[in-house]
mmCIF file of C-alpha atoms and ligand atoms in Angstrom:
data_model
loop_
_atom_site.group_PDB
_atom_site.id
_atom_site.type_symbol
_atom_site.label_atom_id
_atom_site.label_comp_id
_atom_site.label_asym_id
_atom_site.label_seq_id
_atom_site.Cartn_x
_atom_site.Cartn_y
_atom_site.Cartn_z
ATOM 1 C CA MET K 6 -0.289 0.229 0.350
ATOM 2 C CA GLY K 7 0.838 3.423 -0.696
ATOM 3 C CA PRO K 8 1.427 6.434 2.017
ATOM 4 C CA CYS K 9 -1.774 7.230 3.104
ATOM 5 C CA PRO K 10 -2.900 10.141 1.066
ATOM 6 C CA HIS K 11 -3.880 12.364 3.816
ATOM 7 C CA GLU K 12 -1.955 13.722 6.495
ATOM 8 C CA LYS K 13 -3.562 14.148 9.320
ATOM 9 C CA ASN K 14 -6.134 11.088 8.806
ATOM 10 C CA LEU K 15 -5.982 8.416 11.728
ATOM 11 C CA PHE K 16 -7.756 5.930 10.186
ATOM 12 C CA PRO K 17 -6.659 4.012 6.613
ATOM 13 C CA VAL K 18 -9.923 5.697 4.477
ATOM 14 C CA LYS K 19 -11.845 8.699 4.258
ATOM 15 C CA PRO K 20 -11.386 11.684 6.466
ATOM 16 C CA LEU K 21 -13.559 12.059 9.737
ATOM 17 C CA ALA K 22 -15.145 15.179 9.665
ATOM 18 C CA GLU K 23 -13.396 18.430 10.019
ATOM 19 C CA ARG K 24 -15.137 19.411 12.384
ATOM 20 C CA THR K 25 -13.190 16.747 14.618
ATOM 21 C CA ASP K 26 -9.850 18.080 14.207
ATOM 22 C CA ASP K 27 -9.475 20.503 17.284
ATOM 23 C CA LEU K 28 -11.178 18.199 19.645
ATOM 24 C CA ARG K 29 -9.249 16.950 22.128
ATOM 25 C CA GLN K 30 -9.732 15.686 25.459
ATOM 26 C CA SER K 31 -9.784 18.447 27.854
ATOM 27 C CA ASP K 32 -7.393 19.601 30.434
ATOM 28 C CA ILE K 33 -9.769 18.721 33.442
ATOM 29 C CA ARG K 34 -9.203 15.116 32.469
ATOM 30 C CA ALA K 35 -5.680 15.229 31.872
ATOM 31 C CA ILE K 36 -5.308 17.062 34.828
ATOM 32 C CA THR K 37 -7.318 14.876 37.095
ATOM 33 C CA GLN K 38 -5.845 12.110 35.941
ATOM 34 C CA MET K 39 -2.245 13.223 37.452
ATOM 35 C CA VAL K 40 -3.566 14.012 40.420
ATOM 36 C CA ASN K 41 -5.235 10.773 40.728
ATOM 37 C CA ALA K 42 -1.661 9.355 40.080
ATOM 38 C CA VAL K 43 -0.952 11.532 42.843
ATOM 39 C CA ASP K 44 -3.721 9.902 45.157
ATOM 40 C CA GLY K 45 -4.246 13.903 46.112
ATOM 41 C CA ILE K 46 -7.531 15.774 46.218
ATOM 42 C CA ASN K 47 -9.334 17.029 42.618
ATOM 43 C CA LEU K 48 -10.820 20.978 43.040
ATOM 44 C CA GLY K 49 -10.563 21.197 38.943
ATOM 45 C CA GLN K 50 -13.220 18.900 37.406
ATOM 46 C CA GLY K 51 -16.677 21.414 38.349
ATOM 47 C CA ILE K 52 -18.170 18.367 40.317
ATOM 48 C CA CYS K 53 -20.088 17.833 43.132
ATOM 49 C CA ASP K 54 -19.356 15.787 46.082
ATOM 50 C CA LEU K 55 -22.416 15.963 47.989
ATOM 51 C CA PRO K 56 -25.289 13.595 47.978
ATOM 52 C CA THR K 57 -27.862 14.114 46.235
ATOM 53 C CA PRO K 58 -31.234 14.653 48.115
ATOM 54 C CA LEU K 59 -32.977 11.421 49.419
ATOM 55 C CA PRO K 60 -36.612 12.630 48.204
ATOM 56 C CA ILE K 61 -35.509 12.915 44.982
ATOM 57 C CA LYS K 62 -33.639 9.648 44.706
ATOM 58 C CA GLU K 63 -37.033 7.072 45.602
ATOM 59 C CA ALA K 64 -39.083 9.216 43.622
ATOM 60 C CA ALA K 65 -36.430 7.895 41.059
ATOM 61 C CA LYS K 66 -36.253 4.027 42.510
ATOM 62 C CA GLY K 67 -40.115 4.568 42.440
ATOM 63 C CA ALA K 68 -40.427 5.458 38.527
ATOM 64 C CA ILE K 69 -38.041 2.138 37.694
ATOM 65 C CA ASP K 70 -40.293 -0.319 39.770
ATOM 66 C CA ASP K 71 -43.659 1.643 38.456
ATOM 67 C CA ASN K 72 -42.014 0.766 34.494
ATOM 68 C CA HIS K 73 -42.143 3.890 33.826
ATOM 69 C CA ALA K 74 -39.386 3.102 31.523
ATOM 70 C CA ILE K 75 -40.619 4.200 27.969
ATOM 71 C CA TYR K 76 -40.002 7.335 26.030
ATOM 72 C CA SER K 77 -41.478 10.435 26.952
ATOM 73 C CA HIS K 78 -42.956 13.332 25.458
ATOM 74 C CA TYR K 79 -39.628 14.677 23.973
ATOM 75 C CA ALA K 80 -39.448 18.116 25.943
ATOM 76 C CA GLY K 81 -40.525 15.790 29.185
ATOM 77 C CA ILE K 82 -43.424 14.714 31.198
ATOM 78 C CA GLN K 83 -46.431 16.535 32.151
ATOM 79 C CA GLY K 84 -45.638 16.182 36.044
ATOM 80 C CA LEU K 85 -41.687 17.335 35.354
ATOM 81 C CA ARG K 86 -42.769 20.256 32.723
ATOM 82 C CA GLU K 87 -45.601 21.780 35.475
ATOM 83 C CA ALA K 88 -43.194 21.630 38.321
ATOM 84 C CA ILE K 89 -40.321 23.782 36.583
ATOM 85 C CA LEU K 90 -43.223 26.239 35.408
ATOM 86 C CA ARG K 91 -44.369 26.518 38.563
ATOM 87 C CA LYS K 92 -40.451 27.091 39.907
ATOM 88 C CA VAL K 93 -39.415 30.049 37.266
ATOM 89 C CA GLN K 94 -42.774 32.237 38.129
ATOM 90 C CA THR K 95 -41.431 32.416 41.379
ATOM 91 C CA TYR K 96 -38.524 31.952 42.122
ATOM 92 C CA ASN K 97 -37.587 33.710 38.377
ATOM 93 C CA HIS K 98 -40.320 35.574 37.755
ATOM 94 C CA ILE K 99 -40.186 35.280 34.479
ATOM 95 C CA PRO K 100 -43.538 35.560 33.179
ATOM 96 C CA ALA K 101 -44.013 31.891 31.207
ATOM 97 C CA THR K 102 -47.850 30.942 31.883
ATOM 98 C CA SER K 103 -48.342 27.315 30.235
ATOM 99 C CA PRO K 104 -46.456 24.183 30.262
ATOM 100 C CA ASP K 105 -46.077 24.896 26.609
ATOM 101 C CA GLU K 106 -42.906 26.874 27.739
ATOM 102 C CA ILE K 107 -40.919 24.710 29.477
ATOM 103 C CA MET K 108 -38.408 22.427 27.661
ATOM 104 C CA VAL K 109 -36.554 19.700 29.718
ATOM 105 C CA SER K 110 -33.340 18.109 28.088
ATOM 106 C CA VAL K 111 -30.549 15.929 28.630
ATOM 107 C CA GLY K 112 -28.531 18.585 31.478
ATOM 108 C CA SER K 113 -28.865 21.576 30.444
ATOM 109 C CA THR K 114 -26.129 21.255 27.851
ATOM 110 C CA GLY K 115 -28.548 19.562 25.991
ATOM 111 C CA ALA K 116 -30.655 21.894 26.164
ATOM 112 C CA PHE K 117 -28.094 24.722 25.103
ATOM 113 C CA VAL K 118 -27.271 22.504 22.164
ATOM 114 C CA SER K 119 -30.582 22.647 21.187
ATOM 115 C CA ALA K 120 -31.005 26.453 21.607
ATOM 116 C CA MET K 121 -28.026 26.652 19.563
ATOM 117 C CA PHE K 122 -29.427 25.074 16.815
ATOM 118 C CA ALA K 123 -33.228 26.760 17.031
ATOM 119 C CA LEU K 124 -31.171 30.021 16.624
ATOM 120 C CA LEU K 125 -27.938 30.056 15.275
ATOM 121 C CA GLU K 126 -27.344 29.624 10.984
ATOM 122 C CA PRO K 127 -23.470 29.041 10.504
ATOM 123 C CA GLY K 128 -21.279 32.430 10.323
ATOM 124 C CA ASP K 129 -24.288 33.869 12.571
ATOM 125 C CA GLU K 130 -21.972 36.301 15.400
ATOM 126 C CA VAL K 131 -22.522 35.351 18.647
ATOM 127 C CA ILE K 132 -20.636 37.122 22.156
ATOM 128 C CA LEU K 133 -18.876 35.047 24.529
ATOM 129 C CA PHE K 134 -18.057 37.107 27.616
ATOM 130 C CA GLU K 135 -14.589 35.813 28.941
ATOM 131 C CA PRO K 136 -13.670 34.709 31.121
ATOM 132 C CA PHE K 137 -16.325 32.555 29.770
ATOM 133 C CA TYR K 138 -17.122 28.345 30.026
ATOM 134 C CA GLY K 139 -15.062 26.184 28.156
ATOM 135 C CA TYR K 140 -18.706 23.990 26.908
ATOM 136 C CA HIS K 141 -20.434 27.299 25.355
ATOM 137 C CA ARG K 142 -17.566 28.428 23.537
ATOM 138 C CA ASN K 143 -16.718 24.471 22.066
ATOM 139 C CA LEU K 144 -20.377 24.036 21.568
ATOM 140 C CA LEU K 145 -20.940 27.290 19.047
ATOM 141 C CA GLN K 146 -17.442 26.617 16.985
ATOM 142 C CA LEU K 147 -19.295 23.063 16.558
ATOM 143 C CA VAL K 148 -21.978 24.616 14.602
ATOM 144 C CA ASN K 149 -20.227 27.228 13.077
ATOM 145 C CA ALA K 150 -20.723 30.241 14.694
ATOM 146 C CA ARG K 151 -18.262 33.019 14.449
ATOM 147 C CA LEU K 152 -17.380 33.921 18.271
ATOM 148 C CA VAL K 153 -16.968 37.403 19.504
ATOM 149 C CA PHE K 154 -15.434 37.419 22.328
ATOM 150 C CA VAL K 155 -15.833 40.609 24.643
ATOM 151 C CA PRO K 156 -13.747 40.752 28.220
ATOM 152 C CA THR K 157 -14.414 40.578 31.708
ATOM 153 C CA GLN K 158 -12.208 42.026 34.455
ATOM 154 C CA PRO K 159 -11.527 41.230 38.120
ATOM 155 C CA PRO K 160 -12.115 41.350 41.065
ATOM 156 C CA ASP K 161 -16.255 42.073 39.450
ATOM 157 C CA TRP K 162 -15.972 40.922 36.635
ATOM 158 C CA GLY K 163 -17.883 44.048 35.255
ATOM 159 C CA ILE K 164 -19.936 44.485 31.991
ATOM 160 C CA ASP K 165 -18.267 46.841 29.731
ATOM 161 C CA PHE K 166 -21.111 48.200 27.473
ATOM 162 C CA ASP K 167 -19.462 50.439 25.420
ATOM 163 C CA ALA K 168 -16.841 46.750 24.268
ATOM 164 C CA LEU K 169 -20.379 45.029 24.079
ATOM 165 C CA GLU K 170 -22.154 48.521 21.850
ATOM 166 C CA ALA K 171 -19.085 47.769 19.904
ATOM 167 C CA ALA K 172 -19.217 43.678 19.212
ATOM 168 C CA ILE K 173 -22.203 44.423 17.773
ATOM 169 C CA THR K 174 -22.438 43.795 14.073
ATOM 170 C CA PRO K 175 -25.349 43.292 11.679
ATOM 171 C CA ARG K 176 -24.391 39.456 11.388
ATOM 172 C CA THR K 177 -25.221 39.123 15.489
ATOM 173 C CA LYS K 178 -27.613 37.185 16.348
ATOM 174 C CA ALA K 179 -27.247 36.237 20.099
ATOM 175 C CA VAL K 180 -25.053 36.988 23.275
ATOM 176 C CA ILE K 181 -24.431 34.804 25.503
ATOM 177 C CA ILE K 182 -24.928 34.966 29.328
ATOM 178 C CA ASN K 183 -24.128 33.428 32.443
ATOM 179 C CA THR K 184 -25.181 34.562 35.847
ATOM 180 C CA PRO K 185 -24.110 33.165 38.387
ATOM 181 C CA GLY K 186 -20.833 32.831 35.853
ATOM 182 C CA ASN K 187 -18.072 29.704 35.424
ATOM 183 C CA PRO K 188 -15.566 30.888 36.162
ATOM 184 C CA SER K 189 -15.543 33.568 37.484
ATOM 185 C CA GLY K 190 -18.893 33.384 39.395
ATOM 186 C CA LYS K 191 -20.518 36.955 38.281
ATOM 187 C CA VAL K 192 -23.487 37.896 39.003
ATOM 188 C CA TRP K 193 -25.419 39.881 36.976
ATOM 189 C CA SER K 194 -27.204 43.051 38.657
ATOM 190 C CA GLN K 195 -30.608 43.573 37.525
ATOM 191 C CA ALA K 196 -28.915 47.246 36.659
ATOM 192 C CA GLU K 197 -26.511 45.484 34.280
ATOM 193 C CA LEU K 198 -29.380 43.234 33.114
ATOM 194 C CA GLU K 199 -31.492 46.155 32.171
ATOM 195 C CA GLU K 200 -28.330 47.965 30.211
ATOM 196 C CA LEU K 201 -27.916 44.607 28.304
ATOM 197 C CA LEU K 202 -31.606 44.311 27.122
ATOM 198 C CA VAL K 203 -31.712 47.674 26.094
ATOM 199 C CA LEU K 204 -28.430 46.800 23.669
ATOM 200 C CA LEU K 205 -30.996 43.396 22.733
ATOM 201 C CA GLN K 206 -33.723 45.963 22.127
ATOM 202 C CA GLU K 207 -31.864 48.344 19.675
ATOM 203 C CA TYR K 208 -30.359 45.772 17.935
ATOM 204 C CA ASP K 209 -32.708 43.026 17.749
ATOM 205 C CA LEU K 210 -31.045 39.874 19.067
ATOM 206 C CA TYR K 211 -31.375 37.585 21.470
ATOM 207 C CA ALA K 212 -29.683 36.284 24.661
ATOM 208 C CA ILE K 213 -29.367 32.813 25.696
ATOM 209 C CA THR K 214 -28.874 32.824 29.938
ATOM 210 C CA ASP K 215 -27.079 29.978 31.214
ATOM 211 C CA GLU K 216 -28.536 30.105 34.646
ATOM 212 C CA ILE K 217 -27.074 26.823 36.437
ATOM 213 C CA TYR K 218 -26.346 27.199 39.983
ATOM 214 C CA GLU K 219 -28.948 30.033 40.573
ATOM 215 C CA TYR K 220 -29.432 28.953 43.827
ATOM 216 C CA MET K 221 -25.351 29.597 44.730
ATOM 217 C CA LEU K 222 -25.196 33.313 45.537
ATOM 218 C CA TYR K 223 -22.794 35.001 48.085
ATOM 219 C CA ASP K 224 -23.170 38.551 50.662
ATOM 220 C CA GLY K 225 -26.594 39.104 50.379
ATOM 221 C CA ARG K 226 -26.726 38.822 46.571
ATOM 222 C CA THR K 227 -30.450 37.709 44.828
ATOM 223 C CA HIS K 228 -30.834 36.385 41.785
ATOM 224 C CA VAL K 229 -32.694 37.904 38.426
ATOM 225 C CA SER K 230 -33.477 36.476 34.818
ATOM 226 C CA LEU K 231 -32.793 38.202 32.801
ATOM 227 C CA ALA K 232 -36.629 37.085 31.922
ATOM 228 C CA SER K 233 -37.829 38.573 34.130
ATOM 229 C CA LEU K 234 -37.199 42.221 32.993
ATOM 230 C CA PRO K 235 -40.115 43.483 31.023
ATOM 231 C CA GLY K 236 -39.946 42.832 26.921
ATOM 232 C CA ALA K 237 -36.596 40.655 27.092
ATOM 233 C CA TYR K 238 -38.507 37.169 27.986
ATOM 234 C CA GLU K 239 -39.746 36.982 23.894
ATOM 235 C CA ARG K 240 -36.226 37.284 23.195
ATOM 236 C CA THR K 241 -34.454 35.611 25.926
ATOM 237 C CA ILE K 242 -33.777 31.391 26.266
ATOM 238 C CA THR K 243 -33.073 30.484 30.075
ATOM 239 C CA LEU K 244 -31.763 27.311 30.752
ATOM 240 C CA SER K 245 -31.236 25.995 33.956
ATOM 241 C CA GLY K 246 -31.649 22.512 35.395
ATOM 242 C CA LEU K 247 -30.857 19.741 38.397
ATOM 243 C CA SER K 248 -27.319 19.080 37.780
ATOM 244 C CA LYS K 249 -25.222 22.025 40.704
ATOM 245 C CA THR K 250 -28.236 22.819 42.486
ATOM 246 C CA TYR K 251 -28.974 18.759 43.569
ATOM 247 C CA ASN K 252 -26.220 17.569 43.768
ATOM 248 C CA MET K 253 -27.027 15.051 40.057
ATOM 249 C CA THR K 254 -24.531 15.886 37.335
ATOM 250 C CA GLY K 255 -24.576 12.081 35.997
ATOM 251 C CA TRP K 256 -28.585 12.745 35.780
ATOM 252 C CA ARG K 257 -28.217 14.983 32.742
ATOM 253 C CA MET K 258 -31.653 16.833 33.580
ATOM 254 C CA GLY K 259 -31.759 20.445 32.651
ATOM 255 C CA TYR K 260 -34.284 22.183 31.005
ATOM 256 C CA ALA K 261 -34.570 25.220 29.069
ATOM 257 C CA VAL K 262 -37.788 28.146 29.089
ATOM 258 C CA ALA K 263 -38.616 30.209 26.662
ATOM 259 C CA PRO K 264 -41.703 31.583 24.760
ATOM 260 C CA ALA K 265 -43.725 28.498 23.603
ATOM 261 C CA PRO K 266 -43.189 28.657 19.499
ATOM 262 C CA LEU K 267 -39.455 28.938 20.349
ATOM 263 C CA CYS K 268 -40.277 26.524 22.533
ATOM 264 C CA GLU K 269 -41.187 24.303 20.193
ATOM 265 C CA LYS K 270 -38.830 24.130 17.571
ATOM 266 C CA MET K 271 -36.347 23.575 20.414
ATOM 267 C CA GLY K 272 -38.537 20.850 21.866
ATOM 268 C CA LEU K 273 -38.529 18.950 18.507
ATOM 269 C CA LEU K 274 -34.724 19.477 18.111
ATOM 270 C CA ASN K 275 -34.328 17.776 21.565
ATOM 271 C CA ASP K 276 -36.691 15.025 19.597
ATOM 272 C CA LEU K 277 -33.695 14.077 16.804
ATOM 273 C CA PHE K 278 -31.152 14.235 19.510
ATOM 274 C CA PHE K 279 -31.818 13.234 21.841
ATOM 275 C CA ILE K 280 -35.581 11.386 21.887
ATOM 276 C CA CYS K 281 -36.568 12.603 26.008
ATOM 277 C CA ALA K 282 -34.216 13.138 28.773
ATOM 278 C CA PRO K 283 -34.233 9.679 30.252
ATOM 279 C CA THR K 284 -38.383 9.356 31.888
ATOM 280 C CA PRO K 285 -37.347 7.644 35.416
ATOM 281 C CA LEU K 286 -35.125 10.390 36.110
ATOM 282 C CA GLN K 287 -37.551 13.150 35.070
ATOM 283 C CA HIS K 288 -39.800 11.949 37.751
ATOM 284 C CA GLY K 289 -37.393 11.586 40.716
ATOM 285 C CA ALA K 290 -36.831 15.011 39.082
ATOM 286 C CA ALA K 291 -40.149 16.584 39.731
ATOM 287 C CA ALA K 292 -39.678 15.590 43.580
ATOM 288 C CA ALA K 293 -36.738 18.229 43.419
ATOM 289 C CA PHE K 294 -39.490 21.104 42.976
ATOM 290 C CA ALA K 295 -41.423 19.693 45.710
ATOM 291 C CA MET K 296 -37.805 20.545 48.838
ATOM 292 C CA ASP K 297 -38.920 23.557 51.255
ATOM 293 C CA ASP K 298 -37.259 26.523 51.854
ATOM 294 C CA THR K 299 -34.804 25.048 54.181
ATOM 295 C CA TYR K 300 -33.214 22.995 51.223
ATOM 296 C CA PHE K 301 -31.511 26.376 49.908
ATOM 297 C CA GLY K 302 -31.112 27.748 53.043
ATOM 298 C CA GLU K 303 -28.866 25.394 53.912
ATOM 299 C CA LEU K 304 -27.419 25.320 50.578
ATOM 300 C CA GLN K 305 -26.528 28.801 51.256
ATOM 301 C CA ALA K 306 -24.603 27.633 54.347
ATOM 302 C CA THR K 307 -22.454 25.418 53.362
ATOM 303 C CA TYR K 308 -21.252 26.987 49.939
ATOM 304 C CA ASP K 309 -20.480 29.813 51.893
ATOM 305 C CA GLN K 310 -19.109 28.013 54.594
ATOM 306 C CA ARG K 311 -16.693 26.460 51.629
ATOM 307 C CA ARG K 312 -15.895 29.538 49.887
ATOM 308 C CA ASP K 313 -14.413 31.536 53.304
ATOM 309 C CA LEU K 314 -12.444 28.943 54.214
ATOM 310 C CA LEU K 315 -11.214 28.273 50.087
ATOM 311 C CA CYS K 316 -10.729 31.955 49.421
ATOM 312 C CA SER K 317 -8.689 32.537 52.741
ATOM 313 C CA THR K 318 -6.527 29.948 52.392
ATOM 314 C CA LEU K 319 -5.453 31.191 48.347
ATOM 315 C CA GLY K 320 -5.834 34.869 49.859
ATOM 316 C CA ARG K 321 -2.538 33.387 52.938
ATOM 317 C CA ILE K 322 -0.864 31.677 50.079
ATOM 318 C CA GLY K 323 -0.191 35.095 47.901
ATOM 319 C CA PHE K 324 -2.709 34.710 45.395
ATOM 320 C CA ASP K 325 -5.219 37.818 44.309
ATOM 321 C CA VAL K 326 -7.903 36.250 44.817
ATOM 322 C CA PRO K 327 -11.156 38.247 43.271
ATOM 323 C CA TRP K 328 -14.181 36.757 46.485
ATOM 324 C CA PRO K 329 -16.885 34.683 43.895
ATOM 325 C CA GLN K 330 -20.598 36.612 44.057
ATOM 326 C CA GLY K 331 -21.970 33.253 43.147
ATOM 327 C CA ALA K 332 -21.101 29.826 41.569
ATOM 328 C CA TYR K 333 -18.611 27.190 43.566
ATOM 329 C CA TYR K 334 -15.349 28.511 41.870
ATOM 330 C CA THR K 335 -12.931 30.491 43.070
ATOM 331 C CA PHE K 336 -10.731 32.284 39.406
ATOM 332 C CA ALA K 337 -8.073 32.912 41.723
ATOM 333 C CA SER K 338 -4.367 35.243 40.208
ATOM 334 C CA PHE K 339 -1.470 33.421 41.242
ATOM 335 C CA ALA K 340 0.537 36.703 39.320
ATOM 336 C CA PRO K 341 2.069 38.144 43.031
ATOM 337 C CA LEU K 342 3.564 34.381 43.694
ATOM 338 C CA ALA K 343 4.765 34.479 39.525
ATOM 339 C CA SER K 344 7.677 36.428 39.986
ATOM 340 C CA GLN K 345 8.763 34.885 44.026
ATOM 341 C CA ARG K 346 8.951 31.181 42.977
ATOM 342 C CA ALA K 347 9.555 28.864 40.483
ATOM 343 C CA GLY K 348 6.850 26.836 39.021
ATOM 344 C CA PHE K 349 4.742 29.757 39.033
ATOM 345 C CA GLU K 350 5.973 30.831 34.910
ATOM 346 C CA ASP K 351 2.301 30.397 33.948
ATOM 347 C CA ALA K 352 -0.974 28.310 34.708
ATOM 348 C CA ARG K 353 0.355 25.279 33.357
ATOM 349 C CA SER K 354 3.248 24.968 35.511
ATOM 350 C CA ALA K 355 1.292 26.411 38.251
ATOM 351 C CA CYS K 356 -1.424 23.797 38.213
ATOM 352 C CA GLU K 357 1.120 21.359 37.696
ATOM 353 C CA THR K 358 2.936 22.839 40.646
ATOM 354 C CA LEU K 359 0.549 22.064 42.588
ATOM 355 C CA ILE K 360 -1.048 19.085 42.109
ATOM 356 C CA GLN K 361 2.809 17.593 42.665
ATOM 357 C CA GLU K 362 3.754 19.858 46.252
ATOM 358 C CA ALA K 363 0.513 20.105 47.753
ATOM 359 C CA GLY K 364 -1.337 17.315 45.994
ATOM 360 C CA VAL K 365 -4.799 19.369 44.499
ATOM 361 C CA ALA K 366 -5.528 19.430 41.309
ATOM 362 C CA THR K 367 -7.229 23.234 39.577
ATOM 363 C CA VAL K 368 -8.074 24.083 35.857
ATOM 364 C CA PRO K 369 -5.740 25.917 34.688
ATOM 365 C CA GLY K 370 -6.878 29.799 33.543
ATOM 366 C CA HIS K 371 -6.092 29.850 30.251
ATOM 367 C CA SER K 372 -8.955 27.308 29.460
ATOM 368 C CA PHE K 373 -11.570 29.725 29.920
ATOM 369 C CA PHE K 374 -10.732 32.424 27.602
ATOM 370 C CA ALA K 375 -9.991 32.900 23.357
ATOM 371 C CA ASP K 376 -6.190 33.947 23.945
ATOM 372 C CA PRO K 377 -5.249 31.797 26.111
ATOM 373 C CA THR K 378 -2.344 34.498 28.137
ATOM 374 C CA ASP K 379 -4.868 36.087 29.334
ATOM 375 C CA GLY K 380 -5.220 33.195 31.511
ATOM 376 C CA ARG K 381 -2.228 32.591 32.463
ATOM 377 C CA TYR K 382 -1.902 33.744 35.474
ATOM 378 C CA PHE K 383 -4.872 32.143 36.561
ATOM 379 C CA LEU K 384 -6.291 28.832 38.298
ATOM 380 C CA ARG K 385 -10.426 28.260 38.880
ATOM 381 C CA PHE K 386 -10.864 26.405 42.121
ATOM 382 C CA CYS K 387 -14.054 24.227 42.361
ATOM 383 C CA PHE K 388 -15.088 24.292 46.099
ATOM 384 C CA ALA K 389 -17.476 22.201 45.952
ATOM 385 C CA LYS K 390 -17.048 19.155 47.717
ATOM 386 C CA GLU K 391 -17.897 18.326 51.673
ATOM 387 C CA MET K 392 -15.559 19.996 54.482
ATOM 388 C CA PRO K 393 -14.130 17.373 55.333
ATOM 389 C CA VAL K 394 -12.293 17.279 52.349
ATOM 390 C CA LEU K 395 -12.130 21.002 51.428
ATOM 391 C CA GLU K 396 -10.533 21.871 54.805
ATOM 392 C CA GLN K 397 -7.681 18.745 53.475
ATOM 393 C CA ALA K 398 -6.890 20.461 50.390
ATOM 394 C CA CYS K 399 -6.657 23.806 52.820
ATOM 395 C CA ALA K 400 -4.334 22.344 54.981
ATOM 396 C CA LYS K 401 -2.043 20.929 52.158
ATOM 397 C CA LEU K 402 -2.416 24.103 50.531
ATOM 398 C CA LEU K 403 -0.911 25.334 53.727
ATOM 399 C CA ALA K 404 1.663 23.355 54.347
ATOM 400 C CA ALA K 405 3.180 23.451 50.334
ATOM 401 C CA PHE K 406 3.084 27.369 50.576
ATOM 402 C CA GLY K 407 2.298 29.004 53.242
HETATM 403 C C1 PLP Y 503 -21.861 27.099 32.930
HETATM 404 C C2 PLP Y 503 -22.427 26.473 33.453
HETATM 405 N N1 PLP Y 503 -23.182 25.632 32.555
HETATM 406 C C3 PLP Y 503 -23.638 24.487 32.406
HETATM 407 C C4 PLP Y 503 -22.872 23.539 33.116
HETATM 408 C C5 PLP Y 503 -23.428 21.624 32.721
HETATM 409 O O1 PLP Y 503 -25.321 21.863 33.333
HETATM 410 P P1 PLP Y 503 -25.792 20.219 32.904
HETATM 411 O O2 PLP Y 503 -25.157 19.496 33.887
HETATM 412 O O3 PLP Y 503 -27.066 21.073 32.908
HETATM 413 O O4 PLP Y 503 -25.343 19.645 31.202
HETATM 414 C C6 PLP Y 503 -21.975 23.211 33.978
HETATM 415 C C7 PLP Y 503 -21.067 22.039 34.537
HETATM 416 O O5 PLP Y 503 -19.699 22.706 35.268
HETATM 417 C C8 PLP Y 503 -22.061 24.754 33.876
HETATM 418 O O6 PLP Y 503 -20.908 25.332 34.920
#
């Protein structure tokens, strides 16, 4: 056989689709392997090791025993959509009035995929704030959206509305919002959302707003949904889900809220991609919406405590720490250490140094910026860990670098 005509091709047949060319195992998985090799503590991956609440587990087990085993409606079982509707009306103050405005999907990620396919033509411009959540960037690239990045700056990651307006062109179709944000922890204020809405209306743009961390808020902040503002709902797709609030990332339970005609199209796309979210788990998920306010109070207190511990520890070892306003990450800068200590030259080396010297894994900051050099002095730490584990991680950090 002669040489393969496709240099880049790993397979002895025709090349794979071009869209697979840039797909790589994310840094996060490689780092997980590295920290496992030293039997360390993983504060990298954004997963929560706290238990899923019992009523949710019991309801799912009951649904399995009762043979709720067939495909559901593509947009979810009626009871769950009704429960979500009540929740978005009362907690988010979104003016949805019917379950037809709710679509259940395979995580909020499934809902994001359906939202992108419903809104975007290849080449449409989409605005993404930096630092961004990697899946937003990578999925948008997969549908050939043209990404336009608008930077935000620590410590409060405020929005530069002049920069945002300058980024809008006649081809702009949508703006992606993530509040509370991963990795920055930024919580959009009502005033900021109002200012954003003026631009959305003036330039006739959609917003896709990812609110998966909506219950994790600090220092008395409240969560405001863009779709609750007068005039916003018609141009907003709100995404959320149960992964983070109820410690059930592996269940893949998420949803979108949008005006009925848009939600209908997203549901039809959801049908094509996934047919439906797992039926018995939807029955389990419905039980989440019957949990009372004490659950959210405890959740809040739990995360407050964890944020205090991690942020103060990082401050003590010399990091510059913008305390997050929401979500469960600290996106901290080690710039002050870069000139003082070996092993902190850039985010990758700092990440490796923390694993080797303290046995603690993080995510290098370059994963959250279009230009990796913008994230070179940042590491993301996830504090959604059982308290003894987080305490141990902080003790190890202090012992190594304190
Ligand atoms: C901002 C953001 N959105 C969405 C997700 C994933 O949510 P889901 O499990 O509902 O797909 C994550 C998970 O880390 C996230 O950080």
